[in-house]
Coordinates of C-alpha atoms in Angstrom, one line a residue:
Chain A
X1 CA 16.2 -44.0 138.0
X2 CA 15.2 -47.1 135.8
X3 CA 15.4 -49.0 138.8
X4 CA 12.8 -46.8 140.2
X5 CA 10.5 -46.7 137.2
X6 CA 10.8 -50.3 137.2
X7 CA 9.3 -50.8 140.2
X8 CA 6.4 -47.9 139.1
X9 CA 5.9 -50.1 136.5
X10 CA 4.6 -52.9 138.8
X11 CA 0.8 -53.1 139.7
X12 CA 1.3 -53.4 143.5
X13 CA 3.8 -50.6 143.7
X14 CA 1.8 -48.5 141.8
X15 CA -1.3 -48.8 144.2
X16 CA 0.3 -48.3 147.1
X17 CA 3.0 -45.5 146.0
X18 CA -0.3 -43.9 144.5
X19 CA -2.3 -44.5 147.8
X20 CA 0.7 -42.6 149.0
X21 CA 1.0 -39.7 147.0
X22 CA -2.9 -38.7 146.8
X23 CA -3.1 -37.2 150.3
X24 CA 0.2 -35.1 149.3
X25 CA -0.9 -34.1 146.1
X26 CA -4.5 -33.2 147.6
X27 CA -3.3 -31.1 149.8
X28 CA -1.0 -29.5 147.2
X29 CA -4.1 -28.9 145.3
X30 CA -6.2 -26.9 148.0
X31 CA -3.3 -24.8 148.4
X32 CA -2.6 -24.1 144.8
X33 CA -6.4 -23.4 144.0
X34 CA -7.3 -21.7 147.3
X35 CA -4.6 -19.0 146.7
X36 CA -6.0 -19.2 143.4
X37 CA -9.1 -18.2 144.3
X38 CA -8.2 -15.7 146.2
X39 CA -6.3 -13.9 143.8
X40 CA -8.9 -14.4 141.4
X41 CA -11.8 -13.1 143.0
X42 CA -10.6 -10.7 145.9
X43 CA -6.8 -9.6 145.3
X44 CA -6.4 -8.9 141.3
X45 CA -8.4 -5.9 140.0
X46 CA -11.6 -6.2 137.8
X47 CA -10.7 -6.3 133.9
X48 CA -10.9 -1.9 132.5
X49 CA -12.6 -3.3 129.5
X50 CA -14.7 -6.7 130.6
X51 CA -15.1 -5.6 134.1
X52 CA -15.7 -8.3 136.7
X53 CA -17.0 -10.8 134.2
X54 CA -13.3 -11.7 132.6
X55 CA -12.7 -13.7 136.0
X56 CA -14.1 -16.5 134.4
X57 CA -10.5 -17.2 132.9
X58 CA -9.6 -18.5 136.3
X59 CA -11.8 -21.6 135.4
X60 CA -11.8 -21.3 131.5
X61 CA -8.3 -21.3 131.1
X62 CA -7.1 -24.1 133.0
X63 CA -9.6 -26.4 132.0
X64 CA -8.6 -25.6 128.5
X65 CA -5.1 -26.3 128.8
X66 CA -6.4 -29.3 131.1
X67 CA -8.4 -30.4 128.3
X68 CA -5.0 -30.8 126.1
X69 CA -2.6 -31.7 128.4
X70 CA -5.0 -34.3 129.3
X71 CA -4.9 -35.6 125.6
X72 CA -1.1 -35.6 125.1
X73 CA -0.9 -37.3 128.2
X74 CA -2.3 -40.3 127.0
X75 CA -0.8 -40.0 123.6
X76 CA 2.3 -40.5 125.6
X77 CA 0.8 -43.4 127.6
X78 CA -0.1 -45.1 124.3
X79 CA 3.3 -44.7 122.6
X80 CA 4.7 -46.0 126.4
X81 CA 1.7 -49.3 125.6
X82 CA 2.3 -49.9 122.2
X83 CA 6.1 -49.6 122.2
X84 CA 7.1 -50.9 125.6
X85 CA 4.0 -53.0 125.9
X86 CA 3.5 -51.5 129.6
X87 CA 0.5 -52.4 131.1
X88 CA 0.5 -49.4 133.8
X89 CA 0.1 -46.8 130.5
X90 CA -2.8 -48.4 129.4
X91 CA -4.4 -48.2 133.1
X92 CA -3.7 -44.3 132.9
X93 CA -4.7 -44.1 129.7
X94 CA -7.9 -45.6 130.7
X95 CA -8.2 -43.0 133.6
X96 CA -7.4 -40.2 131.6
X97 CA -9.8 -40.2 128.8
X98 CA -13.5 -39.6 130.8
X99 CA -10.9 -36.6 132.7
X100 CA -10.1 -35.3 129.4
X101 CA -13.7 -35.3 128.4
X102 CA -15.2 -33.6 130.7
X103 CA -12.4 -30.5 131.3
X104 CA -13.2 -30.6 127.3
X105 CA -16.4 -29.9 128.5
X106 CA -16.0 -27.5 131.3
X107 CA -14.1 -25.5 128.7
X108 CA -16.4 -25.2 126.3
X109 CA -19.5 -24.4 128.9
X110 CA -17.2 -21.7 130.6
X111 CA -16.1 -20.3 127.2
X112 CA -19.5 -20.2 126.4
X113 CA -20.9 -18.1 129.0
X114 CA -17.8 -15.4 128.8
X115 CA -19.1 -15.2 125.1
X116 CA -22.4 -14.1 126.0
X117 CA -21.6 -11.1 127.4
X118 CA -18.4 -10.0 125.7
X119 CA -19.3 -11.1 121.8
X120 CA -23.0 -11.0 122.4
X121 CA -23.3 -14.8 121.7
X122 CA -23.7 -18.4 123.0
X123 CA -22.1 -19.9 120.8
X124 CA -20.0 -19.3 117.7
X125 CA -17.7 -20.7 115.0
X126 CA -14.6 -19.1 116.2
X127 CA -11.6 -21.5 115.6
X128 CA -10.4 -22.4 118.9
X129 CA -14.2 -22.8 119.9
X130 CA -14.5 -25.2 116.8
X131 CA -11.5 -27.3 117.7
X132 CA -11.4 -27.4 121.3
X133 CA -15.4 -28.8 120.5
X134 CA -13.6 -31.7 117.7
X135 CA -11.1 -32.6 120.5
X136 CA -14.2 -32.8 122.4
X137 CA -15.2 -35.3 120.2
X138 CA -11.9 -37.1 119.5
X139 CA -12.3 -37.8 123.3
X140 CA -15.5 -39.0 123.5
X141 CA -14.8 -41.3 120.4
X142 CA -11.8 -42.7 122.5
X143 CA -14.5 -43.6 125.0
X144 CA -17.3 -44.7 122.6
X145 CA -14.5 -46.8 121.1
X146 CA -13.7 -48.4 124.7
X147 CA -17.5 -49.0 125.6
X148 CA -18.1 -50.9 122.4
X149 CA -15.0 -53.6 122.8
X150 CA -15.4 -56.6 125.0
X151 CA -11.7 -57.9 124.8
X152 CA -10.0 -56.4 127.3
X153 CA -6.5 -56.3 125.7
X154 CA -8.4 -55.5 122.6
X155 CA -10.3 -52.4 124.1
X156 CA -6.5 -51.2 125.3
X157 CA -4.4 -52.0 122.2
X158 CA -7.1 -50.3 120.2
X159 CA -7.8 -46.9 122.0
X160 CA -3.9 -46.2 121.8
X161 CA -3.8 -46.6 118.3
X162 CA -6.7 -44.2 118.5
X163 CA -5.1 -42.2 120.7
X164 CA -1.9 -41.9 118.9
X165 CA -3.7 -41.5 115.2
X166 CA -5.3 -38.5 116.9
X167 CA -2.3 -36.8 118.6
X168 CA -0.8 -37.1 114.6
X169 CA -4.3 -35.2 113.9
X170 CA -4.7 -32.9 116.4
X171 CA -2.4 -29.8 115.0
X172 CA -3.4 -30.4 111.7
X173 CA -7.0 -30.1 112.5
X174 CA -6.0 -27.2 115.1
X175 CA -4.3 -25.2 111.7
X176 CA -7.0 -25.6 109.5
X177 CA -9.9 -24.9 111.5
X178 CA -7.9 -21.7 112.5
X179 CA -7.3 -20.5 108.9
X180 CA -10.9 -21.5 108.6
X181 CA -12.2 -19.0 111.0
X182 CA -11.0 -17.1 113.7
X183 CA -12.4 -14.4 116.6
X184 CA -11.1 -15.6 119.7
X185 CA -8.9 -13.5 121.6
X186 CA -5.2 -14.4 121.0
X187 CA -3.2 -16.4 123.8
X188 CA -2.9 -14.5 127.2
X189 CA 0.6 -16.5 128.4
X190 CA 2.7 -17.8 126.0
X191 CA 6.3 -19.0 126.7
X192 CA 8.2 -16.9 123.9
X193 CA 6.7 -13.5 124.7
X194 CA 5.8 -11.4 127.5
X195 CA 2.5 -12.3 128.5
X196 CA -0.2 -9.5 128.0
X197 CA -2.0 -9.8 131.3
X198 CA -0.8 -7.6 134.3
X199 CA 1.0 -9.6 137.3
X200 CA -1.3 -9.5 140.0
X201 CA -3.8 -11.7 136.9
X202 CA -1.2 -13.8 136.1
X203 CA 0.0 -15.2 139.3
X204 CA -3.5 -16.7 140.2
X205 CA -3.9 -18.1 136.7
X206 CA -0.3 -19.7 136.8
X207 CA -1.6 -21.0 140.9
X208 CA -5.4 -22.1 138.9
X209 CA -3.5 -23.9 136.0
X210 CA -0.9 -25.9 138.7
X211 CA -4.0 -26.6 141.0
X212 CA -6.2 -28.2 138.3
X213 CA -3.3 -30.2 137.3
X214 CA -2.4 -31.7 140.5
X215 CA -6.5 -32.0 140.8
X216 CA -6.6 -34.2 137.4
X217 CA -3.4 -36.1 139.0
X218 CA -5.7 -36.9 141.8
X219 CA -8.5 -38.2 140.1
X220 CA -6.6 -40.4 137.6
X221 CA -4.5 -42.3 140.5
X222 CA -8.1 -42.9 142.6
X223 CA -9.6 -44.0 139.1
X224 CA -6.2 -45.7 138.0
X225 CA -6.2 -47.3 141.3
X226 CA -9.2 -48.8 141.3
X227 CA -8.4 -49.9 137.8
X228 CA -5.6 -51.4 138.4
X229 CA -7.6 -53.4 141.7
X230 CA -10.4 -54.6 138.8
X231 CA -7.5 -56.1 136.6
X232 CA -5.5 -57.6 138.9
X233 CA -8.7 -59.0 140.8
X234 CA -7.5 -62.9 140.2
X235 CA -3.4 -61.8 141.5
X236 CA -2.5 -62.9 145.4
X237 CA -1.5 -59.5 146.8
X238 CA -5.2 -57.8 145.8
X239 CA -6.7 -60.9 147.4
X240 CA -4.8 -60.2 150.4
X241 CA -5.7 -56.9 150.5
X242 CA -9.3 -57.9 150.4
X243 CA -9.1 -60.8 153.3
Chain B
X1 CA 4.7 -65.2 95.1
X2 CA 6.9 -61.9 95.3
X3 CA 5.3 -59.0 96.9
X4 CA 4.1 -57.0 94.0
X5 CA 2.5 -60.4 92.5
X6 CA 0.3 -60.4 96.0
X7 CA -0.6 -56.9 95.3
X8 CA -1.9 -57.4 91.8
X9 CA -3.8 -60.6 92.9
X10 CA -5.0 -58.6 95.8
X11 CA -6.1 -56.0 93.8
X12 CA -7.4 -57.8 91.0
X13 CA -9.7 -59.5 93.5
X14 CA -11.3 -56.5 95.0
X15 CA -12.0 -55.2 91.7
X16 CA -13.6 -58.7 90.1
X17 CA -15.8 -58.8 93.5
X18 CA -16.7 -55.5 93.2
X19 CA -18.3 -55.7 89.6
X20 CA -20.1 -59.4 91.1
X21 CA -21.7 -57.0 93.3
X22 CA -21.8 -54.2 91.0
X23 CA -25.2 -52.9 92.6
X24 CA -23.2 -52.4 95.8
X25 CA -21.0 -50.1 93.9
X26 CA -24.1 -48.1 92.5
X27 CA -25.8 -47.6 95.7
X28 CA -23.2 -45.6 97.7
X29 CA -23.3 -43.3 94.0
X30 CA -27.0 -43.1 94.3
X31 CA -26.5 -42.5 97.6
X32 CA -24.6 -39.5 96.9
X33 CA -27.0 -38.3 94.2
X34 CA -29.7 -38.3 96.6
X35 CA -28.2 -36.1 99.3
X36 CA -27.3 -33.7 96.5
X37 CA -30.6 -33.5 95.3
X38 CA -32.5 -33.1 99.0
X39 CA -30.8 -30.1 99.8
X40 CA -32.3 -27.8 97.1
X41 CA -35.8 -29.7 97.9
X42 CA -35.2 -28.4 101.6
X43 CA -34.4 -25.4 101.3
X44 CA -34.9 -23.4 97.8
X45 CA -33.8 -23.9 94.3
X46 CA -33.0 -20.2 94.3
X47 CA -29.2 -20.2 92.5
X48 CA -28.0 -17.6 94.6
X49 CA -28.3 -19.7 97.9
X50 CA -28.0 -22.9 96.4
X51 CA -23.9 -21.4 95.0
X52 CA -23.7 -20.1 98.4
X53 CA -23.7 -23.7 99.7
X54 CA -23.0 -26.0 96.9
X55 CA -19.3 -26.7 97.6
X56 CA -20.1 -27.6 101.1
X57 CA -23.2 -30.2 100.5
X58 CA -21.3 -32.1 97.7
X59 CA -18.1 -32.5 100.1
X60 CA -20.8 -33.3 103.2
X61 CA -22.2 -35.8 100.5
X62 CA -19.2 -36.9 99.8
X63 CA -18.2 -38.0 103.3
X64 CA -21.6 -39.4 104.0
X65 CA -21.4 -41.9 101.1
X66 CA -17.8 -43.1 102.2
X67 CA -18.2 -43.7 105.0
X68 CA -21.6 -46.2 104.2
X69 CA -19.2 -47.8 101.5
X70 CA -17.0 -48.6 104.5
X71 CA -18.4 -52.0 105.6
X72 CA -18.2 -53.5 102.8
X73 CA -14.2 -52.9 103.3
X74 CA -12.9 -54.9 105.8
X75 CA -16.2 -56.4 106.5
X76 CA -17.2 -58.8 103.9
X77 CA -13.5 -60.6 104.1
X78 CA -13.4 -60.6 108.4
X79 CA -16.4 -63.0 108.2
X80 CA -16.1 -65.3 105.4
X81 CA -12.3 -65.9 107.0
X82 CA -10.3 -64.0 104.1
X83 CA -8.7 -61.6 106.3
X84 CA -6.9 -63.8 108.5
X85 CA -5.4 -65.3 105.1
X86 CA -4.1 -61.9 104.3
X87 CA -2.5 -61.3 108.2
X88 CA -1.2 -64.6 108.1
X89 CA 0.6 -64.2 104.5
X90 CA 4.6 -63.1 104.4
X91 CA 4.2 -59.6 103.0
X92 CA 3.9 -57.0 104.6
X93 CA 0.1 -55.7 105.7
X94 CA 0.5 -52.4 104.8
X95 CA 1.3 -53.1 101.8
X96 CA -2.2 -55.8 101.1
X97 CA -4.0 -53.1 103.2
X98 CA -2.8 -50.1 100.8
X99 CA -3.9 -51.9 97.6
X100 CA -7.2 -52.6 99.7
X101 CA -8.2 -49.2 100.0
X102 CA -6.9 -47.8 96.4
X103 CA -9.5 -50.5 95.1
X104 CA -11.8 -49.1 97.3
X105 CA -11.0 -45.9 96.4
X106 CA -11.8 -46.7 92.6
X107 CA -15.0 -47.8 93.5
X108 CA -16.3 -45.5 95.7
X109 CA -14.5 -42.2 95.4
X110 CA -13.4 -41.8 92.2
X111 CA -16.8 -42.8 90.6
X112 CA -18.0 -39.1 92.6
X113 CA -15.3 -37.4 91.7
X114 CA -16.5 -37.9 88.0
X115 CA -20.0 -37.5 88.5
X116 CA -19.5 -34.4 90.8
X117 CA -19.5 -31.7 87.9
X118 CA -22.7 -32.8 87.1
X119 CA -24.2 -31.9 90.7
X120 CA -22.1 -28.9 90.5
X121 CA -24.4 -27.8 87.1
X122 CA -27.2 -28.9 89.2
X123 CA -26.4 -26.6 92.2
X124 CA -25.4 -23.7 89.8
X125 CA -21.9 -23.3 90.3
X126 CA -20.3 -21.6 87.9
X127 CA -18.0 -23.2 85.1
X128 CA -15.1 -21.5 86.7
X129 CA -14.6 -23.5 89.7
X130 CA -15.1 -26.8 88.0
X131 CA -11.7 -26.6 87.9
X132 CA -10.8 -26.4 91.8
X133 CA -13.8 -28.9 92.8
X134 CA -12.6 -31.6 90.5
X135 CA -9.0 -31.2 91.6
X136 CA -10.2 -30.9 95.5
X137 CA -12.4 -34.3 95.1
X138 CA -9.5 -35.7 93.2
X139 CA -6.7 -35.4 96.1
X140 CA -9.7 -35.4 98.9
X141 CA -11.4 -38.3 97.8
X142 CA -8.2 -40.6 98.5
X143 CA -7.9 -39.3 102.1
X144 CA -11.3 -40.5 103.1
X145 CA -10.9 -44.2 101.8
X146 CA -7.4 -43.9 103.9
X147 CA -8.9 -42.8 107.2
X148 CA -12.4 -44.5 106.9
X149 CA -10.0 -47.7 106.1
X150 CA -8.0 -46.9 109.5
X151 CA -11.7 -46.6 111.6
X152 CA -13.1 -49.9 109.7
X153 CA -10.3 -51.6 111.0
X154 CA -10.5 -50.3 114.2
X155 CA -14.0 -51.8 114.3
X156 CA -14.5 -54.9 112.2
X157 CA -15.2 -57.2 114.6
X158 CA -17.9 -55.3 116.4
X159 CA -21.2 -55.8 115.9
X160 CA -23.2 -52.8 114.8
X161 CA -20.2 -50.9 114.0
X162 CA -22.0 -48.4 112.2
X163 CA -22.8 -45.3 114.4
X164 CA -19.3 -45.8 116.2
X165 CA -17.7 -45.8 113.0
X166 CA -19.0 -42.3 112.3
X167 CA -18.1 -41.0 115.7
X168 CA -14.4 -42.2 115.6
X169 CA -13.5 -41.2 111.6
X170 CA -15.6 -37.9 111.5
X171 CA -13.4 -35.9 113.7
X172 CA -10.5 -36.9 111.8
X173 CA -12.4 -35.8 108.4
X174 CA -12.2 -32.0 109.4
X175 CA -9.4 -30.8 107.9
X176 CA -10.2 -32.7 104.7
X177 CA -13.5 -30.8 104.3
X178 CA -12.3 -27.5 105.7
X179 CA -9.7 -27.6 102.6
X180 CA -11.9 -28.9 100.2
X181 CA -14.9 -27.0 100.7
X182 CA -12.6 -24.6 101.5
X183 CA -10.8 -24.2 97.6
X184 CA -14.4 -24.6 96.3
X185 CA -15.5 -21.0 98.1
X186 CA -12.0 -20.1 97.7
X187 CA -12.7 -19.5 93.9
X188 CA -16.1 -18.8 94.4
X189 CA -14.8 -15.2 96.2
X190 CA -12.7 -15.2 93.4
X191 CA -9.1 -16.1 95.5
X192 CA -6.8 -18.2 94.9
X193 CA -7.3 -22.1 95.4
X194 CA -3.7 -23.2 95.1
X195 CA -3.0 -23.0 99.0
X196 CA -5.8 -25.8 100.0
X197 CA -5.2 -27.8 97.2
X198 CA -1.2 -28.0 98.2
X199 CA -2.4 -28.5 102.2
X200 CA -4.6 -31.8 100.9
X201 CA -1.9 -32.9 98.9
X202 CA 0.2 -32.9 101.3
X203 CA -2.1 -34.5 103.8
X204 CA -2.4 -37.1 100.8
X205 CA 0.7 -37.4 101.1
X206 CA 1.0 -38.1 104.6
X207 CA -2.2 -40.3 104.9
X208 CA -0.5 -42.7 102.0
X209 CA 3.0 -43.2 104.2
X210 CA 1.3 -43.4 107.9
X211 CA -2.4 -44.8 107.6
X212 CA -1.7 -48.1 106.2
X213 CA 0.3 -48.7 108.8
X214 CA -2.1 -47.3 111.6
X215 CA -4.7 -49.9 109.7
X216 CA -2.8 -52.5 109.5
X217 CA -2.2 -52.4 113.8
X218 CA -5.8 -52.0 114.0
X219 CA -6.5 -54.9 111.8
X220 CA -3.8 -57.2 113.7
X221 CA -5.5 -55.6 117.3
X222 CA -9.0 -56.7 116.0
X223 CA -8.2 -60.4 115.0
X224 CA -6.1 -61.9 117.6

């Protein structure tokens, strides 16, 4: 097991064990999100109060949880950076954070135009609106943060102290923006109850959710691959690869 | 020198620099009166709307004026070569960095904590949540030297730090002013104020044990 982690730890490996893993994972992905679809938009019944337009979850859902999973992801990576000092988190890390932005987005545009028709709004300042939109911004700060330092090792060693001051952050600001204000519609799954969302809803949404993170999986190895091609531009084996 | 004789020196420093530059000090103050006093200009000087927001634009002020008192944190000493003195002493950075930001604290915040009832008079709130405002800016005050401390350190070596600066400490301000606007509107409705007040002392709390820490990485990340 460490043995093999070892070995994911080192550049090379990594970009060709992730060149070899993508076509797998993408085709896992159609799979996952084509029966998905399907469920979503032919097989599962229309909603008996929101009608056709509460298929939107199938989208707004998973980029939501996306959008979080995304962020703990990377807290992890900078704990794995600042700890073990492993260079492959920070390359992750770096992946991760424009991925994280824009599900953050996605989220927030989808969410949007369900509230149209079911609260009558655009836009409102409902609590999990308000902190999926600061999460939003913790992300983009991440980025702004990376964009502004020259340095290298600098611009790595600093977003995961961002990162991990955030992650510290993010239930606190979660918890008081939702005694603050809230109108959202309670969680549909949750682990500790029985979800309050008929089967033939659920089973798409649980295939949408596993789709979209095998999806993000793909993008962040192509973009950590690359990543990893940029830093180790001056090493023998990515000159080799380049003859 | 034993450790608390560093802190005293260090402290004693910030203070006597401060009151070189005194003006400095007075700005980010003015600053704050100014904001204060725009909002009625903009919108009316009725008392009934200016109650209804009050507590929020002397918080908003609040933040706004700490975070322009910010440069002069870490700053000032990064360039003239000071800083590197204080990472390359024995004791540990926290420590230096904590004493940092209560001077800066003393300076910055606590100077609008006690001018803050006067604004409140100004934007008509009544005398009866004088009480919960000053005790709010009191334990609020504190958390946004701490966290603006953590983001100046993140950036002191950048040029044109500014806007960034905003961008990577505002998100992090939300709960502060959720709790402190929040006990301020509390007692306006006529509830109880005890809850935030507890929430931003413990966050106080919190902020003192983990943030010097988090600045003092930062600071060490930036200078290398």
């Amino acid at each position: 097991m460490y043995a093999f982690l070892y070995k994911l730890a080192s550049p090379k490996k990594f970009y060709q064990m992730a060149g070899q893993l993508i076509p797998w994972c993408s085709g896992l992905a159609i799979l996952l999100i084509g029966y998905g679809l399907l469920g979503a938009l032919v097989l599962s019944p229309a909603d008996y109060q929101q009608g056709d337009a509460y298929r939107i979850i199938y989208i707004h859902v998973p980029s939501a949880f996306l959008s979080m999973f995304i962020y703990l992801m990377m807290a992890f990576c900078a704990l794995l950076s600042l700890v073990w000092r492993i260079k492959l988190a920070d390359v992750v890390l770096t992946a991760s954070a424009s991925i994280g932005a824009w599900f953050t987005f996605l989220a927030l545009i989808t969410g949007s135009i369900w509230g149209k028709p079911m609260w009558g709004t655009w836009w409102i300042w409902d609590a999990r609106l308000t902190s999926e939109l600061i999460l939003g911004f913790l992300y983009l700060g991440v980025i702004a943060l990376k964009s502004a330092i020259p340095n290298r090792e600098q611009k790595d060693k600093a977003s995961a102290i961002l990162v991990l001051v955030g992650s510290i952050n993010i239930p606190i600001i979660h918890y008081s923006v939702y005694w603050w204000n809230t109108l959202h519609q309670g969680a549909t799954i949750s682990r500790f109850a029985k979800p309050a969302i008929a089967p033939s809803m659920l089973y798409p949404l649980l295939s949408m959710i596993a789709g979209f993170l095998v999806y993000y999986v793909i993008v962040m190895l192509i973009k950590a691959r690359t990543e990893v091609l940029y830093r180790e531009r001056r090493s023998t084996w990515v000159k080799e690869l380049f003859k | 020198m034993q450790f608390y004789q560093a802190l005293t020196v260090l402290f004693k420093r910030e203070l006597l620099l401060a009151f070189r530059q005194f003006n400095e000090v007075l700005n980010s103050l003015l600053f704050f009166i100014l904001v204060c006093s725009l909002f009625p200009l903009a919108m009316t000087p009725e008392a009934t709307t200016l109650i209804a927001i009050g507590p929020g634009i002397i918080w908003v002020a609040a933040l706004l004026a700490t975070l322009l008192s910010l440069n002069r944190l870490f700053r000032v000493d990064y360039l003239d070569g000071s800083l590197e003195q204080l990472l390359l002493s024995p004791h540990p950075l926290s420590g230096l960095v904590l004493a940092k930001i209560i001077a800066h604290w003393l300076l910055t915040g606590l100077p609008l904590v006690i001018i803050a009832p006067v604004f409140a008079l100004l934007l008509h709130l009544p005398n009866e949540v004088m009480k919960p405002l000053w005790l709010s800016l009191l334990l609020g005050t504190p958390l946004l030297s701490l966290i603006g401390a953590f983001g100046a350190a993140l950036t002191v070596n950048l040029r044109n730090a500014g806007l960034l600066l905003a961008l990577l400490i505002f998100p992090l301000y939300v709960p502060i002013l959720i709790f402190g606007a929040g006990a301020v509107t509390g007692a306006l409705a006529g509830l109880g104020y005890a809850g935030q007040l507890a929430w931003l002392a413990a966050l106080l709390i919190g902020g003192i044990t983990l943030l010097p820490i988090a600045t003092a990485a930062a600071l060490r990340m930036s200078i290398t």
